[in-house]
XYZ file of C-alpha atoms in Angstrom:
37
model
C 75.097 -33.931 4.035
C 73.632 -37.373 4.448
C 70.663 -36.555 2.218
C 72.880 -35.426 -0.658
C 74.909 -38.633 -0.418
C 71.726 -40.714 -0.484
C 70.441 -38.765 -3.481
C 73.721 -39.294 -5.321
C 73.667 -43.009 -4.567
C 70.064 -43.265 -5.719
C 70.851 -41.380 -8.926
C 73.821 -43.666 -9.614
C 71.658 -46.718 -8.944
C 68.956 -45.468 -11.316
C 71.565 -44.701 -13.984
C 72.957 -48.233 -13.678
C 69.454 -49.687 -13.891
C 68.655 -47.588 -16.963
C 71.894 -48.692 -18.618
C 71.088 -52.310 -17.807
C 67.593 -51.987 -19.264
C 68.945 -50.244 -22.349
C 71.522 -52.978 -22.983
C 68.905 -55.671 -22.344
C 66.442 -54.150 -24.792
C 69.285 -53.597 -27.258
C 70.242 -57.271 -27.211
C 66.582 -58.254 -26.947
C 67.323 -60.373 -23.888
C 66.138 -60.360 -20.309
C 68.514 -59.712 -17.367
C 68.234 -63.375 -16.326
C 69.485 -64.581 -19.726
C 72.211 -61.928 -19.754
C 73.764 -63.463 -16.626
C 74.415 -66.758 -18.425
C 76.996 -65.341 -20.835
């Protein structure tokens, strides 16, 4: 049970990271500059 929960959390984390990278590359800005808005 614990392993499946960890896998789900890791998958969600990776999905969030991928979405962040996609939005960053889309706007052509780095995560650090995105925090200023």
